[in-house]
Amino acid sequence: MLALVGLALVQVTLLTTPLGFAAPLMLVLVVSRTLLGVGAAFPDLGLTRALRWALYGGLALDLLAATPLGAHALALLLAAFAVAAATRRMRVERLLIPLAAIVVAAPIYEITLALLTQPGPVEWRSYAQVVILPATLAALVLMLPTFFVLRRVLRGQL
Amino acid sequence: MRDLLDDRPIKLRRERSATPATGRPFVVAIVLCLLAGLLFALDRQGLITPARQAAQQLLVPVAQRLTALRDGAAELATAPRSEDALRAQVVELQQANGELQAELLRREQAQVENVFLRQQLEIQRANPWTLLGAEVTVRSPDAGRRVLTIARGERDGVRPGMAVIGQTPGNPAALIGIVETVGPRAAEVLLITDIGSQVSGRVMHTGRAEVGLVQGQWQRGSRLRLEQISRATPIADGDPVVTAGLTAALNLPFDLAAIPADIPIGSVEQVSSAEQYQSAELRPFVDSDQVRYVWVILSQDG
């Protein structure tokens, strides 16, 4: 959990993009962890751990951001849940799977955050152009390096 | 990371596992979602907000150091690359080095503080405000929300609804946001460009002034928009817009706002009309992404 708090700190301080928001490192980590969980020898255990990452990482982001406790956690959990459900019967070794997973997960994450934190009705068209699309692209850039680094860190006995 | 986060190392399977997957992770997901939802609801009610703010205070010093590190790296990345520019910089640095050799490291730090204090003094001379300087510790962590965290809090006299100003070279000190929540040693500032920010503003054109509403537009693809200006009032590109000080009186949804009048906000960029009203895109005087040090307006009396 301490490592996730540290990574959340890195996201909100060091990874600010020129567009004025932070690259979604925690989302990418949770999605990567979910895929590795799906592909593990014991998928139930792997997925449960991924969901724990989503909760802890989300709460860490909530502590660092001006959002009510649970908002980021819920967004990450839903993204992880969607990725787990969509990739349960797939082979995560394929290169396109992590990219496809983050393309699915990033909009779910951003939409959930918008619903939980935006005041009043959200103008989805402009929100998609200004928020969801740039955030998804930033996540796409981070996805493959993060996935392979995390796989190397976690594989241990492969 | 594995040691810290996972109890046991995992094994990735290259072939389909003989171990059948069960529905247990999905049950866990639902339970954790309910837990997160419960926390969200409790925080919205304010029941666990003090605990969250206390936990936030622990992270502020670390965030402050990391942000300073990032700013230093950004300066390095934007340093001049051409030979001429580098030569000029070397000459400047040699001069600066000669001067700095005579000074102690502590004095260097004092000079940095002095710059901010002088800036603060100049702002206070020109305006009847009591200011409190604050370092920016955390910038917007998400694409969907425009906020800053500053290293000043309740113990320094910061309260929700206070206006926060910033200044960039060549521009007047201008409104960048409003204090939204306050902890003991840190405060969260909702930037005026956020969709949730609404501030009463006064646009000035050839000696006439008209009051309107300045609405954040970042999530809609621009920065600021001035709305509800009567069509009878002529406004044009470049007209300055300042706070009207009427936010509380207008009874806007952002009920904590009580912003002093005459704080510069931005200038009119593009005017459009609809029915009996005009509206205009605004260019803020200060780019909130560039500020590292801001001032909270504690009072208007000076």
Tab-separated table of C-alpha atoms in Angstrom, chain B residues 123 126-131 161-167 171-179 192 199-204 212 214 224 226 239-247 257-267 282-286 295-301:
chain	number	residue	atom	x	y	z
B	123	ILE	CA	0.378	43.824	-4.978
B	126	ALA	CA	-1.729	48.637	-5.345
B	127	ASN	CA	-4.703	46.923	-3.727
B	128	PRO	CA	-6.378	47.040	-0.303
B	129	TRP	CA	-5.793	43.348	0.371
B	130	THR	CA	-4.085	41.419	3.119
B	131	LEU	CA	-2.223	38.618	1.390
B	161	GLY	CA	-14.343	30.974	-0.206
B	162	MET	CA	-11.198	33.109	-0.075
B	163	ALA	CA	-9.863	34.321	-3.406
B	164	VAL	CA	-6.467	33.087	-4.575
B	165	ILE	CA	-4.374	35.200	-6.922
B	166	GLY	CA	-1.221	34.546	-8.893
B	167	GLN	CA	1.132	36.530	-11.070
B	171	ASN	CA	0.841	40.389	-16.342
B	172	PRO	CA	-1.073	41.889	-13.434
B	173	ALA	CA	-1.729	39.836	-10.319
B	174	ALA	CA	-4.968	38.089	-11.169
B	175	LEU	CA	-7.554	35.719	-9.767
B	176	ILE	CA	-6.708	32.058	-10.357
B	177	GLY	CA	-9.148	30.327	-8.047
B	178	ILE	CA	-11.156	30.101	-4.874
B	179	VAL	CA	-10.320	28.130	-1.751
B	192	ILE	CA	-11.608	29.661	-12.071
B	199	VAL	CA	-17.600	34.321	-10.315
B	200	SER	CA	-19.337	37.659	-10.817
B	201	GLY	CA	-17.232	39.792	-13.134
B	202	ARG	CA	-17.226	43.366	-14.413
B	203	VAL	CA	-16.170	44.083	-17.979
B	204	MET	CA	-14.891	47.592	-18.658
B	212	GLY	CA	-21.777	39.555	-15.817
B	214	VAL	CA	-17.505	34.500	-15.381
B	224	LEU	CA	-13.247	31.217	-19.313
B	226	LEU	CA	-18.178	35.919	-19.611
B	239	ASP	CA	-11.536	44.775	-22.748
B	240	PRO	CA	-10.360	43.914	-19.227
B	241	VAL	CA	-12.568	41.921	-16.874
B	242	VAL	CA	-12.268	42.169	-13.086
B	243	THR	CA	-14.223	40.638	-10.232
B	244	ALA	CA	-17.413	42.470	-9.377
B	245	GLY	CA	-17.512	41.381	-5.777
B	246	LEU	CA	-21.132	40.379	-6.151
B	247	THR	CA	-20.754	36.601	-6.105
B	257	ALA	CA	-17.562	32.490	-2.494
B	258	ALA	CA	-17.099	36.031	-1.228
B	259	ILE	CA	-14.511	37.491	-3.515
B	260	PRO	CA	-13.311	41.102	-3.250
B	261	ALA	CA	-14.126	43.438	-6.121
B	262	ASP	CA	-11.608	44.621	-8.712
B	263	ILE	CA	-9.341	41.573	-8.850
B	264	PRO	CA	-8.187	41.274	-12.473
B	265	ILE	CA	-9.442	38.116	-14.183
B	266	GLY	CA	-8.653	38.345	-17.891
B	267	SER	CA	-9.394	40.123	-21.131
B	282	LEU	CA	-11.916	35.398	-21.911
B	283	ARG	CA	-8.157	35.018	-21.855
B	284	PRO	CA	-7.053	34.760	-18.193
B	285	PHE	CA	-4.254	37.116	-17.160
B	286	VAL	CA	-2.521	34.278	-15.334
B	295	TRP	CA	-1.381	34.489	-2.619
B	296	VAL	CA	-4.578	34.022	-0.652
B	297	ILE	CA	-6.545	37.227	-0.060
B	298	LEU	CA	-7.219	37.043	3.656
B	299	SER	CA	-9.106	40.339	3.878
B	300	GLN	CA	-9.883	43.467	1.896
B	301	ASP	CA	-8.898	46.009	4.467
